[in-house]
CSV table of C-alpha atoms in Angstrom, one decimal:
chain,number,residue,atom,x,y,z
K,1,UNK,CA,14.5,3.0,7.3
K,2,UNK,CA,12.5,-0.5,7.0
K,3,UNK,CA,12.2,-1.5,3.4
K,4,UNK,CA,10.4,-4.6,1.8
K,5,UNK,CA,9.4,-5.6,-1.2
K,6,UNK,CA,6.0,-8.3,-1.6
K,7,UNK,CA,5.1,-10.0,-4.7
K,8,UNK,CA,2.3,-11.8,-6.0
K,9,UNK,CA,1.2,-13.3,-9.4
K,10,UNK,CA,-2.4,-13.9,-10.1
K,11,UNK,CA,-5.0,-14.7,-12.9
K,12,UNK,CA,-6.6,-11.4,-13.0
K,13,UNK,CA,-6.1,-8.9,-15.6
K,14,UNK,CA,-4.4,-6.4,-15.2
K,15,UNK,CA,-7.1,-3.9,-15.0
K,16,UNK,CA,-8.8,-6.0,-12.4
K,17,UNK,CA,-5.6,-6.5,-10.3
K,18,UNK,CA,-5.1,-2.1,-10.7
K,19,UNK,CA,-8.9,-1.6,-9.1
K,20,UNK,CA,-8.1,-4.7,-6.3
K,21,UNK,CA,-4.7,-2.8,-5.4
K,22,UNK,CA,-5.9,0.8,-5.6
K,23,UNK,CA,-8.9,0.1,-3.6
K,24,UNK,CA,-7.8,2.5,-0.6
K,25,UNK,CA,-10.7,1.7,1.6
K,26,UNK,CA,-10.9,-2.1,1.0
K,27,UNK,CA,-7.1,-2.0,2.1
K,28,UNK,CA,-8.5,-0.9,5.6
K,29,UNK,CA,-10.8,-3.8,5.9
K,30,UNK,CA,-7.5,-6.1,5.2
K,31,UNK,CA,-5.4,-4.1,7.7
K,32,UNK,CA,-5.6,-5.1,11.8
K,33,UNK,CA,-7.2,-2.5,13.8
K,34,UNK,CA,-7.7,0.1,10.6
K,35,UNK,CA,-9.8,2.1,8.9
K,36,UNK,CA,-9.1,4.1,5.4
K,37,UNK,CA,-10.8,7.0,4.2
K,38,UNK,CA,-10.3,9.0,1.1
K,39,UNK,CA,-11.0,12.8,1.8
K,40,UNK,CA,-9.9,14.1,-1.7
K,41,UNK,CA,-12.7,11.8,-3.2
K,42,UNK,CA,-13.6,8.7,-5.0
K,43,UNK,CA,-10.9,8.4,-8.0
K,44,UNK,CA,-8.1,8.3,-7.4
K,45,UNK,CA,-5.3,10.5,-9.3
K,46,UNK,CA,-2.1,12.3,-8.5
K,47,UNK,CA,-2.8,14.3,-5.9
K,48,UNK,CA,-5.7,11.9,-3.9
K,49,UNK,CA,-4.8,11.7,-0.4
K,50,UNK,CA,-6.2,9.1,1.8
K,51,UNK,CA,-5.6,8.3,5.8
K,52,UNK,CA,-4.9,5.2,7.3
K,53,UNK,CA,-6.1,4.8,10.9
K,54,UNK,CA,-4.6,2.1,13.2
K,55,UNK,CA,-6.3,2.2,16.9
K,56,UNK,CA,-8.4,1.0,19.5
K,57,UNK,CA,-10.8,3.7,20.7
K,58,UNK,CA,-8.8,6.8,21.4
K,59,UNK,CA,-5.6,5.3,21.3
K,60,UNK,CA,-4.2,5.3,17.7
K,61,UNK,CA,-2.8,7.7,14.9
K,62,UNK,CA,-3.3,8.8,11.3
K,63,UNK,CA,-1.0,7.7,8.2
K,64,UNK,CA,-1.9,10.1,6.1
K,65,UNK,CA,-0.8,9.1,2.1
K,66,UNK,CA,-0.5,11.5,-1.0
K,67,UNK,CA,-0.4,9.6,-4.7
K,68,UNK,CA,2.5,11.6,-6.6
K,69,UNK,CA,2.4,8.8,-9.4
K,70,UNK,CA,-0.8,7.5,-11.1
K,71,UNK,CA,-0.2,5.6,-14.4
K,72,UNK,CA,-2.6,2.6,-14.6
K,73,UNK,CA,-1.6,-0.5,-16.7
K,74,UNK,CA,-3.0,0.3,-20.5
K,75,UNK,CA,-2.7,-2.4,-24.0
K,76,UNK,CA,0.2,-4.5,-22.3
K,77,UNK,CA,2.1,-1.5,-20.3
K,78,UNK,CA,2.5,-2.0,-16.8
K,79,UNK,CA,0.9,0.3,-13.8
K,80,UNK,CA,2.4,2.1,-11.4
K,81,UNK,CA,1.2,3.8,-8.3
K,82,UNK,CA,3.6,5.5,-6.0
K,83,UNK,CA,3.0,7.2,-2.6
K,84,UNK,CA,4.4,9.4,0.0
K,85,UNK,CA,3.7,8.9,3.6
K,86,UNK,CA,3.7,12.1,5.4
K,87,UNK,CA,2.2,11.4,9.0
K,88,UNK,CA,4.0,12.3,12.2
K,89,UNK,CA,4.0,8.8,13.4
K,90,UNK,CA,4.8,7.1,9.8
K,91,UNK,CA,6.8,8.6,7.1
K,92,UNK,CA,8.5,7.0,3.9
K,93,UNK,CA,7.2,5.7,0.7
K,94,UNK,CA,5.6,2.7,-1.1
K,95,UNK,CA,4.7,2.1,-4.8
K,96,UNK,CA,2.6,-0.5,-6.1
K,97,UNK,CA,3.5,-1.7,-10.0
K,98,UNK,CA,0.9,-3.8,-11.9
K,99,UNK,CA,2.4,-5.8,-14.5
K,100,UNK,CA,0.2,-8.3,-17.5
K,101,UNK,CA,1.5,-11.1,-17.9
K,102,UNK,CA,0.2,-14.0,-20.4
K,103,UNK,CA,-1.4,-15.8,-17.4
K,104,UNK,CA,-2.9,-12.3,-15.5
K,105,UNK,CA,-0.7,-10.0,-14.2
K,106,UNK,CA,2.1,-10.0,-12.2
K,107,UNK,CA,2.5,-7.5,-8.6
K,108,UNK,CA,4.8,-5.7,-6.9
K,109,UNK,CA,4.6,-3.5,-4.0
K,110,UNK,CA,7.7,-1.7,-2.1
K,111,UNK,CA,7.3,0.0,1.0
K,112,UNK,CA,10.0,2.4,2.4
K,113,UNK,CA,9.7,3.2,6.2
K,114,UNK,CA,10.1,5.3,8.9
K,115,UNK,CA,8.3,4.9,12.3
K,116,UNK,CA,9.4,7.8,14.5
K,117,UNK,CA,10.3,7.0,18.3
K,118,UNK,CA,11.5,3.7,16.7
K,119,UNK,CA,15.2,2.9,17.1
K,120,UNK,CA,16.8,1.9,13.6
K,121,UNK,CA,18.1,-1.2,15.0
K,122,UNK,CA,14.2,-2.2,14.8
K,123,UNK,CA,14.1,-1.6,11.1
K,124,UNK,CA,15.0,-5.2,10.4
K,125,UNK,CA,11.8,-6.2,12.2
K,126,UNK,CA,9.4,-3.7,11.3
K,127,UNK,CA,10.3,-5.1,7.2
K,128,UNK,CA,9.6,-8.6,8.4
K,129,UNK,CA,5.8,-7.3,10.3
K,130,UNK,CA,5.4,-5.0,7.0
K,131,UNK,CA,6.0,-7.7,4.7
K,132,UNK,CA,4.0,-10.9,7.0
K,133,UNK,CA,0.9,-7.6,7.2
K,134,UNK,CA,0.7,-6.5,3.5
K,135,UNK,CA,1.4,-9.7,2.0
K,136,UNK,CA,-1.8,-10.4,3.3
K,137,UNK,CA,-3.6,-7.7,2.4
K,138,UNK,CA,-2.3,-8.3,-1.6
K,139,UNK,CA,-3.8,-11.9,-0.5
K,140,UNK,CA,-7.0,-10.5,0.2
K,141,UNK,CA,-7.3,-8.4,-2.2
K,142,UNK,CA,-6.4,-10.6,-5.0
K,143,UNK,CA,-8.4,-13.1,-4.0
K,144,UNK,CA,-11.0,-14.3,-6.5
């Protein structure tokens, strides 16, 4: 299993840096060849699914998510969003924790993951492409 960790500190508040991070569809517009959609609805609770699709035309495949934690930062306590990945091309995990801080707020997000057909001696390099791919995408969406 590939695992990395990405972390960023920014001037937002935390409530601010919550909406940037749990933006599911503005993550697609961040993402190389991928397009997010959010069957289950706009707000986002435990139990929203959303699906990532990476692709070009027909060629591609669906990262379906589930959110089995949804506690969003409130009076000082930090935030934390956890996923399952349950596709048949991606499976694993990631959570997404929203800390305040005195300056803004302070995040970290961990992936867990498993690429089938992928050999696990290629784990070492999917982390590095995971953590080059979505520490840009925490750029982006952090941005201000």
């Amino acid at each position: 299993m590939a695992v990395f960790r990405i972390e960023r500190f920014t001037s937002l508040p935390a409530a601010e840096t919550w909406r940037r991070v749990t933006d599911w569809e503005r993550h697609g517009g961040t993402v190389p060849f991928t397009s997010v959609t959010v069957p289950t609805g706009p707000h986002t609770r435990t139990g929203t699914v959303f699906v990532a699709r990476t692709g070009l035309g027909p060629f591609g495949f669906d990262d379906p998510m589930e959110v089995v934690r949804w506690t969003p930062p409130a009076a000082g306590r930090a935030g934390l969003c956890a996923l399952e990945k349950r596709g048949s091309v991606v499976r694993g995990r990631a959570s997404i924790d929203v800390r305040p801080t005195g300056a803004g707020s302070h995040v970290i997000w961990v992936e867990e993951l498993r690429v089938r057909l992928l050999p696990g001696w290629a784990d070492p390099l999917l982390a590095t492409a995971g953590r080059r791919v979505f520490g840009r995408v925490l750029d982006t969406l952090l941005d201000e």
